[in-house]
Coordinates of C-alpha atoms in Angstrom, one line a residue:
X87 CA -149.3 -55.6 -8.1
X88 CA -151.6 -57.1 -5.5
X89 CA -153.8 -55.2 -3.1
X90 CA -152.8 -51.5 -2.9
X91 CA -155.1 -50.6 -0.1
X92 CA -153.5 -49.8 3.2
X93 CA -154.7 -49.0 6.8
X94 CA -155.9 -45.4 6.5
X95 CA -155.6 -45.0 10.3
X96 CA -151.9 -46.1 10.3
X97 CA -150.7 -42.5 10.6
X98 CA -151.9 -42.4 14.2
X99 CA -149.3 -45.0 15.2
X100 CA -146.3 -42.8 14.4
X101 CA -144.8 -40.2 16.7
X102 CA -144.6 -36.6 15.8
X103 CA -141.5 -35.4 13.8
X104 CA -141.4 -32.3 15.9
X105 CA -142.1 -30.1 12.8
X106 CA -145.8 -29.2 12.6
X107 CA -145.7 -28.5 8.8
X108 CA -144.0 -31.9 8.2
X109 CA -146.5 -33.6 10.5
X110 CA -149.3 -32.2 8.5
X111 CA -147.8 -33.4 5.3
X112 CA -147.2 -36.9 6.7
X113 CA -150.8 -37.0 7.9
X114 CA -152.1 -35.9 4.5
X115 CA -150.0 -38.5 2.7
X116 CA -151.0 -41.4 4.9
X117 CA -154.6 -40.3 4.8
X118 CA -154.8 -40.2 1.0
X119 CA -152.4 -42.8 -0.4
X120 CA -153.9 -46.2 -1.0
X121 CA -150.8 -47.8 -2.5
X122 CA -149.5 -50.0 0.3
X123 CA -145.9 -50.0 -1.0
X124 CA -145.5 -46.2 -1.1
X125 CA -147.3 -46.0 2.3
X126 CA -144.8 -48.5 3.7
X127 CA -141.9 -46.4 2.3
X128 CA -143.2 -43.3 4.1
X129 CA -144.0 -45.1 7.3
X130 CA -140.5 -46.5 7.5
X131 CA -139.0 -43.0 6.9
X132 CA -141.1 -41.6 9.8
X133 CA -140.2 -44.5 12.1
X134 CA -136.5 -44.0 11.3
X135 CA -136.7 -40.2 11.9
X136 CA -135.4 -39.4 8.4
X137 CA -136.6 -35.8 8.6
X138 CA -134.4 -34.5 5.7
X139 CA -135.7 -37.1 3.3
X140 CA -139.3 -36.6 4.5
X141 CA -139.0 -32.8 3.9
X142 CA -137.7 -33.4 0.3
X143 CA -140.5 -35.8 -0.4
X144 CA -143.4 -34.1 1.2
X145 CA -142.8 -30.3 1.5
X146 CA -142.5 -29.5 -2.2
X147 CA -144.3 -30.5 -5.4
X148 CA -143.2 -31.2 -9.0
X149 CA -143.5 -28.4 -11.6
X150 CA -143.7 -28.6 -15.4
X151 CA -140.3 -28.4 -17.0
X152 CA -139.2 -28.9 -20.6
X153 CA -140.3 -32.5 -20.4
X154 CA -143.5 -32.2 -18.2
X155 CA -143.5 -33.5 -14.7
X156 CA -140.5 -35.7 -14.1
X157 CA -139.0 -37.1 -10.9
X158 CA -137.9 -40.2 -9.1
X159 CA -140.6 -42.8 -8.4
X160 CA -141.6 -43.4 -4.8
X161 CA -143.5 -42.0 -1.9
X162 CA -143.9 -38.2 -1.6
X163 CA -145.6 -35.2 -3.2
X164 CA -142.4 -34.4 -5.0
X165 CA -142.2 -37.8 -6.6
X166 CA -144.0 -39.8 -9.3
X167 CA -146.4 -42.3 -7.8
X168 CA -150.0 -43.3 -7.8
X169 CA -151.2 -40.4 -5.7
X170 CA -149.3 -37.6 -7.5
X171 CA -150.5 -39.0 -10.9
X172 CA -154.1 -39.0 -9.7
X173 CA -153.7 -35.5 -8.3
X174 CA -152.1 -34.3 -11.6
X175 CA -154.9 -35.8 -13.6
X176 CA -157.6 -34.3 -11.4
X177 CA -156.0 -30.9 -12.0
X178 CA -155.7 -31.5 -15.7
X179 CA -159.4 -32.5 -15.9
X180 CA -160.4 -29.5 -13.9
X181 CA -158.5 -27.2 -16.2
X182 CA -159.7 -28.9 -19.4
X183 CA -163.3 -28.8 -18.3
X184 CA -163.1 -25.0 -18.0
X185 CA -161.2 -24.5 -21.2
X186 CA -162.6 -27.1 -23.5
X187 CA -166.4 -27.0 -23.9
X188 CA -166.6 -30.3 -25.7
X189 CA -164.2 -32.3 -23.5
X190 CA -166.9 -35.0 -23.0
X191 CA -167.0 -35.6 -26.8
X192 CA -163.3 -35.2 -27.7
X193 CA -161.7 -37.1 -24.7
X194 CA -158.0 -37.5 -24.0
X195 CA -155.2 -39.8 -25.2
X196 CA -153.1 -41.7 -22.7
X197 CA -149.9 -43.6 -23.5
X198 CA -147.1 -45.1 -21.6
X199 CA -143.5 -46.5 -21.9
X200 CA -142.0 -49.6 -20.3
X201 CA -140.7 -48.2 -17.0
X202 CA -141.5 -49.7 -13.6
X203 CA -140.3 -49.9 -10.1
X204 CA -141.1 -52.9 -8.0
X205 CA -140.5 -51.3 -4.6
X206 CA -143.0 -48.6 -5.1
X207 CA -145.4 -50.6 -7.4
X208 CA -145.2 -47.8 -9.9
X209 CA -145.1 -49.0 -13.5
X210 CA -145.8 -46.7 -16.4
X211 CA -148.7 -48.9 -17.4
X212 CA -150.3 -48.8 -14.0
X213 CA -149.9 -45.0 -13.8
X214 CA -151.5 -44.7 -17.3
X215 CA -154.4 -46.8 -16.2
X216 CA -154.9 -44.5 -13.1
X217 CA -154.7 -41.5 -15.4
X218 CA -157.5 -43.0 -17.5
X219 CA -159.5 -44.0 -14.4
X220 CA -159.6 -40.4 -13.1
X221 CA -160.9 -39.1 -16.5
X222 CA -163.4 -42.0 -16.9
X223 CA -164.7 -41.3 -13.4
X224 CA -165.8 -37.9 -14.8
X225 CA -167.3 -39.4 -17.9
X226 CA -164.5 -38.2 -20.2
X227 CA -163.7 -40.6 -23.1
X228 CA -160.2 -42.0 -22.9
X229 CA -158.1 -43.3 -25.8
X230 CA -155.7 -45.5 -23.8
X231 CA -153.1 -47.5 -25.7
X232 CA -153.3 -51.1 -24.8
X233 CA -149.5 -51.5 -24.9
X234 CA -146.4 -49.3 -24.7
X235 CA -145.9 -46.9 -27.6
X236 CA -143.3 -44.3 -28.6
X237 CA -143.8 -40.9 -27.1
X238 CA -144.6 -39.2 -30.4
X239 CA -147.6 -41.6 -30.9
X240 CA -149.4 -39.7 -28.2
X241 CA -149.3 -36.2 -29.8
X242 CA -149.9 -37.8 -33.2
X243 CA -153.0 -39.5 -31.8
X244 CA -154.2 -36.2 -30.2
X245 CA -154.3 -34.5 -33.5
X246 CA -155.5 -37.5 -35.5
X247 CA -158.4 -38.2 -33.1
X248 CA -159.2 -34.6 -32.4
X249 CA -158.7 -35.1 -28.7
X250 CA -158.7 -32.3 -26.1
X251 CA -155.3 -33.3 -24.7
X252 CA -152.9 -36.2 -24.3
X253 CA -150.8 -37.7 -21.4
X254 CA -147.7 -39.8 -21.9
X255 CA -146.2 -41.6 -18.9
X256 CA -142.5 -41.6 -19.5
X257 CA -139.2 -40.4 -18.3
X258 CA -137.6 -40.8 -21.7
X259 CA -133.8 -41.5 -21.3
X260 CA -133.6 -40.6 -17.5
X261 CA -132.2 -43.1 -15.0
X262 CA -134.3 -46.2 -14.2
X263 CA -135.4 -44.6 -10.9
X264 CA -137.4 -41.9 -12.7
X265 CA -140.7 -41.5 -14.4
X266 CA -142.8 -38.7 -15.7
X267 CA -146.1 -37.2 -16.7
X268 CA -146.0 -35.4 -20.1
X269 CA -149.0 -33.4 -21.2
X270 CA -149.9 -32.4 -24.8
X271 CA -152.4 -29.8 -25.8
X272 CA -155.1 -30.2 -28.4
X273 CA -152.7 -28.9 -31.1
X274 CA -150.4 -31.9 -30.4
X275 CA -147.6 -29.8 -28.9
X276 CA -146.5 -30.1 -25.3
X277 CA -148.2 -27.6 -23.0
X278 CA -146.5 -24.3 -22.4
X279 CA -147.4 -21.1 -20.6
X280 CA -150.0 -20.2 -19.5
X281 CA -151.5 -23.7 -19.6
X282 CA -148.7 -25.3 -17.5
X283 CA -149.1 -22.8 -14.7
X284 CA -152.8 -22.9 -14.8
X285 CA -152.8 -26.8 -14.7
X286 CA -150.4 -26.7 -11.7
X287 CA -152.8 -24.3 -9.9
X288 CA -155.7 -26.6 -10.7
X289 CA -153.7 -29.6 -9.3
X290 CA -153.1 -27.8 -6.1
X291 CA -156.9 -27.1 -5.8
X292 CA -157.7 -30.8 -6.3
X293 CA -155.2 -32.7 -4.1
X294 CA -157.6 -35.1 -2.3
X295 CA -158.6 -38.0 -4.5
X296 CA -162.2 -37.6 -5.6
X297 CA -163.3 -41.2 -5.0
X298 CA -162.3 -44.8 -4.9
X299 CA -162.9 -44.9 -8.7
X300 CA -159.7 -42.9 -9.2
X301 CA -157.7 -45.9 -7.8
X302 CA -159.5 -48.5 -9.9
X303 CA -157.2 -49.8 -12.6
X304 CA -160.0 -52.2 -13.7
X305 CA -162.1 -49.2 -14.9
X306 CA -160.2 -49.2 -18.1
X307 CA -161.5 -52.7 -18.9
X308 CA -165.1 -52.3 -17.8
X309 CA -165.9 -48.7 -18.9
X310 CA -167.4 -48.2 -22.4
X311 CA -165.9 -44.8 -22.7
X312 CA -162.4 -46.3 -22.9
X313 CA -161.1 -47.2 -26.4
X314 CA -157.8 -48.6 -27.7
X315 CA -156.4 -46.4 -30.5
X316 CA -153.3 -48.6 -31.1
X317 CA -154.3 -50.3 -34.4
X318 CA -155.7 -47.1 -36.0
X319 CA -152.9 -44.8 -34.9
X320 CA -150.1 -47.2 -35.9
X321 CA -151.7 -47.7 -39.3
X322 CA -152.2 -44.0 -39.9
X323 CA -148.7 -43.1 -38.7
X324 CA -147.0 -45.6 -41.0
X325 CA -149.2 -44.5 -43.9
X326 CA -148.2 -40.9 -43.4
X327 CA -144.6 -41.8 -42.9
X328 CA -144.4 -42.5 -46.6
X329 CA -144.5 -38.7 -47.1
X330 CA -140.8 -38.7 -45.8
X331 CA -139.7 -41.5 -48.2
X332 CA -138.3 -40.2 -51.4
X333 CA -136.3 -43.1 -52.9
X334 CA -138.2 -46.3 -52.2
X335 CA -136.9 -48.1 -55.3
X336 CA -133.4 -47.4 -54.3
X337 CA -134.1 -48.5 -50.7
X338 CA -135.4 -51.9 -51.9
X339 CA -132.0 -52.8 -53.5
X340 CA -129.8 -51.1 -50.8
X341 CA -126.8 -53.3 -50.0
X342 CA -126.2 -51.5 -46.6
X343 CA -126.9 -53.3 -43.4
X344 CA -128.3 -51.5 -40.3
X345 CA -128.2 -52.4 -36.6
X346 CA -130.8 -51.0 -34.3
X347 CA -130.9 -50.8 -30.5
X348 CA -134.1 -49.8 -28.7
X349 CA -132.2 -49.4 -25.3
X350 CA -134.6 -51.8 -23.5
X351 CA -137.5 -49.6 -24.4
X352 CA -140.4 -49.3 -26.9
X353 CA -138.7 -48.7 -30.2
X354 CA -137.9 -52.2 -31.6
X355 CA -141.3 -53.1 -33.2
X356 CA -142.0 -49.6 -34.4
X357 CA -138.6 -49.0 -36.1
X358 CA -138.9 -52.4 -37.8
X359 CA -142.2 -51.3 -39.2
X360 CA -140.9 -47.9 -40.3
X361 CA -138.0 -49.6 -42.2
X362 CA -140.5 -51.9 -44.0
X363 CA -142.6 -48.8 -44.9
X364 CA -139.6 -47.3 -46.5
X365 CA -138.9 -50.4 -48.5
X366 CA -135.9 -51.6 -46.5
X367 CA -135.3 -55.0 -44.9
X368 CA -135.7 -54.6 -41.1
X369 CA -132.6 -53.5 -39.2
X370 CA -130.7 -56.1 -37.2
X371 CA -131.8 -55.8 -33.6
X372 CA -129.4 -55.9 -30.7
X373 CA -130.8 -59.0 -29.0
X374 CA -129.8 -58.0 -25.4
X375 CA -131.6 -54.7 -25.8
X376 CA -134.6 -55.2 -28.0
X377 CA -137.1 -56.3 -25.3
X378 CA -138.5 -54.0 -22.6
X379 CA -136.5 -54.0 -19.4
X380 CA -137.3 -51.3 -16.7
X381 CA -133.9 -51.9 -15.2
X382 CA -132.0 -51.2 -18.4
X383 CA -129.8 -54.1 -17.5
X384 CA -127.2 -53.9 -20.3
X385 CA -126.4 -50.2 -20.2
X386 CA -125.0 -48.0 -17.5
X387 CA -127.2 -45.2 -18.6
X388 CA -130.2 -45.5 -20.9
X389 CA -129.3 -42.3 -22.9
X390 CA -127.8 -43.0 -26.4
X391 CA -126.7 -39.4 -26.5
X392 CA -123.7 -40.4 -24.3
X393 CA -122.1 -42.0 -27.4
X394 CA -119.8 -45.0 -27.9
X395 CA -119.7 -45.8 -24.2
X396 CA -123.4 -46.8 -24.2
X397 CA -123.4 -48.1 -27.8
X398 CA -120.9 -50.9 -27.1
X399 CA -123.2 -53.8 -27.8
X400 CA -124.6 -52.2 -30.9
X401 CA -121.1 -51.5 -32.3
X402 CA -119.9 -55.0 -31.6
X403 CA -122.9 -56.5 -33.3
X404 CA -122.5 -54.2 -36.3
X405 CA -118.9 -55.3 -36.7
X406 CA -119.9 -59.0 -36.5
X407 CA -122.7 -58.5 -39.1
X408 CA -120.7 -56.2 -41.3
X409 CA -123.3 -53.4 -40.8
X410 CA -122.2 -49.9 -41.8
X411 CA -124.7 -47.9 -39.8
X412 CA -125.9 -48.2 -36.1
X413 CA -129.2 -46.6 -35.1
X414 CA -130.2 -46.3 -31.4
X415 CA -133.5 -45.0 -30.1
X416 CA -133.8 -44.0 -26.5
X417 CA -136.3 -45.9 -24.3
X418 CA -139.4 -43.9 -25.4
X419 CA -138.1 -43.7 -29.0
X420 CA -138.3 -39.9 -29.3
X421 CA -134.5 -39.5 -29.7
X422 CA -132.1 -41.0 -32.2
X423 CA -128.3 -41.7 -32.0
X424 CA -126.4 -42.7 -35.2
X425 CA -122.9 -44.2 -35.7
X426 CA -121.1 -45.0 -38.9
X427 CA -118.2 -47.3 -39.6
X428 CA -115.7 -45.2 -41.5
X429 CA -113.5 -47.4 -43.7
X430 CA -110.3 -48.0 -41.8
X431 CA -111.0 -45.2 -39.3
X432 CA -113.3 -46.9 -36.8
X433 CA -116.7 -45.8 -35.7
X434 CA -117.9 -42.2 -36.0
X435 CA -120.7 -41.4 -33.5
X436 CA -122.4 -38.3 -34.7
X437 CA -123.4 -35.5 -32.4
X438 CA -126.9 -34.1 -32.4
X439 CA -125.7 -31.0 -34.2
X440 CA -123.8 -33.1 -36.9
X441 CA -126.9 -35.2 -37.5
X442 CA -129.0 -32.1 -37.8
X443 CA -126.6 -30.8 -40.5
X444 CA -127.1 -34.0 -42.4
X445 CA -130.9 -34.2 -41.9
X446 CA -131.4 -30.5 -42.6
X447 CA -129.5 -30.8 -45.9
X448 CA -131.4 -34.0 -46.8
X449 CA -134.8 -32.6 -46.2
X450 CA -134.2 -29.4 -48.1
X451 CA -132.4 -31.4 -50.9
X452 CA -135.5 -33.5 -51.4
X453 CA -138.0 -30.6 -50.9
X454 CA -136.1 -28.6 -53.6
X455 CA -136.3 -31.5 -56.0
X456 CA -140.1 -31.4 -55.8
X457 CA -140.3 -27.5 -55.7
X458 CA -137.8 -26.1 -58.2
X459 CA -139.3 -22.6 -58.1
X460 CA -137.2 -20.5 -55.7
X461 CA -140.2 -18.5 -54.8
X462 CA -141.7 -21.6 -53.0
X463 CA -138.9 -21.3 -50.4
X464 CA -140.6 -18.3 -48.9
X465 CA -143.1 -20.6 -47.2
X466 CA -140.4 -23.0 -45.9
X467 CA -139.0 -23.0 -42.4
X468 CA -136.5 -24.9 -40.3
X469 CA -136.4 -24.6 -36.5
X470 CA -133.8 -25.2 -33.8
X471 CA -133.6 -24.5 -30.1
X472 CA -131.3 -21.7 -29.0
X473 CA -128.7 -23.9 -27.5
X474 CA -128.2 -25.9 -30.8
X475 CA -125.8 -25.4 -33.7
X476 CA -126.4 -22.4 -36.1
X477 CA -125.9 -24.7 -39.1
X478 CA -129.5 -24.4 -40.2
X479 CA -129.2 -20.6 -40.1
X480 CA -126.4 -20.9 -42.7
X481 CA -128.5 -23.2 -44.8
X482 CA -131.4 -20.7 -44.7
X483 CA -129.2 -17.7 -45.6
X484 CA -127.8 -19.3 -48.7
X485 CA -130.8 -21.3 -49.9
X486 CA -133.4 -18.6 -49.3
X487 CA -135.8 -20.3 -46.8
X488 CA -136.6 -19.2 -43.2
X489 CA -134.9 -20.2 -40.0
X490 CA -136.0 -19.5 -36.5
X491 CA -134.7 -20.3 -33.0
X492 CA -137.0 -21.3 -30.1
X493 CA -136.5 -21.6 -26.4
X494 CA -134.9 -24.8 -25.2
X495 CA -137.2 -27.8 -25.1
X496 CA -139.2 -29.3 -28.0
X497 CA -142.4 -28.0 -26.7
X498 CA -141.5 -24.6 -28.0
X499 CA -140.7 -26.1 -31.4
X500 CA -144.1 -28.0 -31.4
X501 CA -146.0 -24.9 -30.6
X502 CA -144.2 -22.8 -33.2
X503 CA -144.9 -25.4 -35.9
X504 CA -148.6 -25.1 -35.1
X505 CA -148.4 -21.3 -35.3
X506 CA -146.6 -21.3 -38.6
X507 CA -149.0 -23.9 -40.1
X508 CA -151.9 -21.5 -39.4
X509 CA -150.4 -18.9 -41.8
X510 CA -149.7 -21.4 -44.6
X511 CA -146.0 -22.1 -43.8
X512 CA -144.3 -25.5 -43.8
X513 CA -141.7 -26.7 -41.3
X514 CA -139.6 -29.3 -43.1
X515 CA -137.1 -29.9 -40.3
X516 CA -136.6 -29.1 -36.7
X517 CA -134.1 -30.2 -34.0
X518 CA -132.5 -29.8 -30.6
X519 CA -128.9 -30.7 -30.1
X520 CA -129.7 -33.5 -27.6
X521 CA -130.4 -35.8 -30.6
X522 CA -134.0 -34.8 -30.9
X523 CA -135.1 -34.5 -34.6
X524 CA -138.3 -34.0 -36.5
X525 CA -138.3 -34.5 -40.2
X526 CA -141.3 -32.9 -41.8
X527 CA -144.2 -32.1 -39.6
X528 CA -145.8 -35.5 -39.1
X529 CA -146.1 -34.8 -35.4
X530 CA -145.2 -31.7 -33.4
X531 CA -142.6 -33.6 -31.3
X532 CA -139.2 -35.1 -31.8
X533 CA -139.5 -38.5 -33.3
X534 CA -136.8 -41.2 -33.2
X535 CA -138.9 -43.7 -35.2
X536 CA -139.3 -41.6 -38.3
X537 CA -135.8 -40.1 -38.0
X538 CA -134.3 -43.6 -38.0
X539 CA -136.0 -44.5 -41.3
X540 CA -135.0 -41.1 -42.8
X541 CA -131.4 -41.5 -41.8
X542 CA -131.4 -45.0 -43.4
X543 CA -132.7 -43.7 -46.7
X544 CA -130.2 -40.8 -46.7
X545 CA -127.3 -43.3 -46.0
X546 CA -128.6 -45.6 -48.8
X547 CA -128.8 -42.7 -51.3
X548 CA -125.3 -41.4 -50.4
X549 CA -123.9 -45.0 -50.6
X550 CA -125.3 -45.2 -54.1
X551 CA -123.2 -42.0 -54.8
X552 CA -120.1 -43.6 -53.2
X553 CA -120.4 -41.3 -50.2
X554 CA -120.6 -42.0 -46.5
X555 CA -122.6 -39.9 -44.1
X556 CA -119.3 -38.5 -42.7
X557 CA -118.1 -37.5 -46.1
X558 CA -121.3 -35.8 -46.9
X559 CA -121.1 -33.9 -43.6
X560 CA -117.8 -32.5 -44.7
X561 CA -119.3 -31.6 -48.1
X562 CA -122.0 -29.7 -46.3
X563 CA -119.4 -27.8 -44.2
X564 CA -117.5 -26.9 -47.4
X565 CA -120.7 -25.4 -48.8
X566 CA -122.2 -23.8 -45.8
X567 CA -119.2 -23.2 -43.5
X568 CA -117.7 -25.4 -40.7
X569 CA -119.8 -25.5 -37.6
X570 CA -117.9 -27.2 -34.9
X571 CA -119.7 -27.9 -31.6
X572 CA -118.7 -29.3 -28.2
X573 CA -121.5 -30.7 -26.1
X574 CA -121.0 -31.3 -22.4
X575 CA -123.2 -31.0 -19.4
X576 CA -123.3 -31.5 -15.6
X577 CA -126.1 -33.0 -13.5
X578 CA -127.4 -31.2 -10.4
X579 CA -130.3 -32.6 -8.5
X580 CA -130.4 -29.8 -5.9
X581 CA -132.3 -26.7 -6.9
X582 CA -130.7 -24.4 -4.3
X583 CA -127.3 -25.3 -5.7
X584 CA -128.4 -24.3 -9.2
X585 CA -129.7 -21.0 -7.8
X586 CA -126.4 -20.4 -6.1
X587 CA -124.4 -21.1 -9.2
X588 CA -126.3 -18.7 -11.4
X589 CA -126.5 -16.0 -8.7
X590 CA -122.7 -16.2 -8.6
X591 CA -122.4 -15.8 -12.4
X592 CA -124.8 -12.8 -12.3
X593 CA -122.7 -11.1 -9.7
X594 CA -119.3 -12.4 -10.8
X595 CA -117.5 -9.1 -10.9
X596 CA -119.5 -7.3 -8.3
X597 CA -123.3 -6.9 -7.7
X598 CA -125.1 -7.1 -11.0
X599 CA -121.9 -7.5 -13.0
X600 CA -121.4 -10.5 -15.2
X601 CA -117.9 -12.1 -15.9
X602 CA -115.7 -10.3 -18.5
X603 CA -113.3 -13.1 -19.4
X604 CA -113.4 -16.9 -19.7
X605 CA -110.4 -19.1 -20.2
X606 CA -108.2 -16.1 -20.9
X607 CA -110.5 -14.9 -23.7
X608 CA -112.5 -11.7 -23.6
X609 CA -116.3 -12.3 -23.4
X610 CA -117.9 -10.5 -26.3
X611 CA -121.4 -10.6 -24.9
X612 CA -123.6 -12.3 -22.4
X613 CA -127.3 -13.2 -22.8
X614 CA -129.1 -14.1 -19.6
X615 CA -132.5 -14.9 -20.9
X616 CA -133.9 -16.0 -17.6
X617 CA -133.6 -12.4 -16.4
X618 CA -134.0 -10.8 -19.8
X619 CA -130.5 -9.3 -20.0
X620 CA -128.5 -9.2 -23.3
X621 CA -125.4 -7.1 -23.4
X622 CA -125.3 -7.2 -27.2
X623 CA -128.7 -5.4 -27.5
X624 CA -128.9 -1.6 -27.4
X625 CA -131.5 -1.8 -24.7
X626 CA -129.7 -4.7 -22.9
X627 CA -132.9 -6.8 -23.2
X628 CA -133.2 -10.3 -24.7
X629 CA -136.0 -12.5 -25.8
X630 CA -137.0 -14.3 -22.6
X631 CA -135.7 -17.8 -22.4
X632 CA -134.6 -20.1 -19.6
X633 CA -130.9 -20.3 -20.4
X634 CA -127.8 -18.3 -19.9
X635 CA -125.3 -18.1 -22.8
X636 CA -121.8 -16.7 -22.8
X637 CA -120.2 -15.6 -26.1
X638 CA -116.4 -15.3 -26.2
X639 CA -114.2 -14.6 -29.1
X640 CA -114.7 -18.3 -29.9
X641 CA -118.4 -19.2 -29.7
X642 CA -119.7 -22.5 -28.5
X643 CA -120.6 -23.2 -32.1
X644 CA -117.7 -22.2 -34.4
X645 CA -117.4 -21.8 -38.1
X646 CA -113.8 -23.2 -38.6
X647 CA -112.5 -26.7 -38.1
X648 CA -109.1 -25.5 -36.9
X649 CA -110.7 -24.1 -33.8
X650 CA -111.7 -27.5 -32.4
X651 CA -109.0 -27.4 -29.7
X652 CA -109.8 -23.8 -28.9
X653 CA -113.4 -24.8 -28.5
X654 CA -112.5 -27.7 -26.1
X655 CA -110.5 -25.2 -24.0
X656 CA -113.3 -22.7 -23.8
X657 CA -115.9 -25.3 -23.0
X658 CA -113.7 -26.7 -20.2
X659 CA -113.2 -23.1 -18.9
X660 CA -116.9 -22.4 -18.9
X661 CA -117.6 -25.5 -16.8
X662 CA -114.7 -25.0 -14.4
X663 CA -114.8 -21.2 -13.9
X664 CA -118.6 -20.7 -13.8
X665 CA -120.2 -23.9 -12.7
X666 CA -117.4 -25.2 -10.4
X667 CA -118.4 -28.9 -10.7
X668 CA -116.2 -30.2 -7.9
X669 CA -117.0 -27.5 -5.4
X670 CA -120.8 -27.8 -6.1
X671 CA -120.8 -31.7 -6.3
X672 CA -122.0 -31.7 -9.9
X673 CA -121.8 -34.9 -12.0
X674 CA -119.9 -34.3 -15.2
X675 CA -121.1 -35.6 -18.5
X676 CA -119.4 -35.3 -21.8
X677 CA -120.8 -36.4 -25.2

């Protein structure tokens, strides 16, 4: 990295931008930032008069979304960099010190993935060390992993070690330019309201770095309050993973071959260990993708949810090795994609909703084997986010257990798992449609490592019954009803555009009047859970969520296979009529 210290008087050499508010922000940045690379970025923008870019970088701050703080790396208060991570950690410490009386005993857990950006000098490892340095400078013990780990290891460690909180430096499957700061509460779940808002308020009250110690990466090597939890946590995790293994003897003689891609991230070593824990031979790694690479050189997008187009190397290797199943974890190993070679029919890449149907069936099948008394089902739950398939609801209705929906984002699932556990209930499966799965309740976070091993065991069991995953999926549909889903999304990086789009929908047929048709079909009801409106409810009020859903005669999750074409038409109409991708310069994605 080299020396990060810059000339703290350098701001005086640059002319005014002509905007007093912007000038103040520039002065603050150049006064506080000690990373010479991000200082140089900002200085060059000032010199070039890039006022628009400067305003975007300096005149707003990040806020906690469904995945914590997440933004592009680089200079600016709205980006992930040394200074904003130090500021965020100061705010987190300030909040924890008020909320947690024994913070100085319990400490915090800090982990990181394999991301990095040369031009800004911001690697996940460096940002994790700065996070630790801030806490250590206030005499807070820090359990800092000595190497990269899967995201679920941090919340697992928070609970196992009894820590007050955890921080994971990751941007998961985002583009290589991004990074993030994910915060977990003492229950192991991601922070939610009111903690997120209170931490943001604390951050804004602690913007100036406290001391030079906050910038001292070396503090993690010299301070006795820093420990490395890697060996203990990895050992405990793999031991507890055996609770999800139901057929080890069958696994040991399984003739199936598996290919695994870690998408240039953290997953390779951990998935290999999980397979061994389950009694399998290790999966065959995709050699071009098994080692960390912050540039994600062999994929156009590091998101396995995008399907066959990003799984090309995995599928080619599987064909060469005669492997039936391909498993792909995203760069921080909290998500899992699965593909199966169907005899004579090519590769079937399962959607998140399809995998959830299989995993939900599998987890309840094995739970029921161990708990034959139907009365035991009264304490069993499955969870899904509100934008996911309703297949688990059908399972619950027929099998007699409980199903609940949560807000979008796994943090809501994690917190609900904690609440249910306090009343003696057990969550045996939870998911979100964006290939995020949790089998059992090993950790209150989606987990690609454990899910990979569970999928392998399910495939091995079904193979022994002369069934493929896809065949079993159709067996599930025959029992519980066809649930056909179409997942597509658009990317928008401009918040004002997002506000404009949703304002148009909310006033589509006049002020305060939502649209009445879509793609030629009558809209049955609309739920706008950001504003709390639900036309299907007598009082027109919904559970408050951050999503807008439109239900036509053909819902986005349909219970009949013949309606697949209708579903495609409705999904396309929803995008074109309501989001207007071309007009609003949105990037289309389809999975």
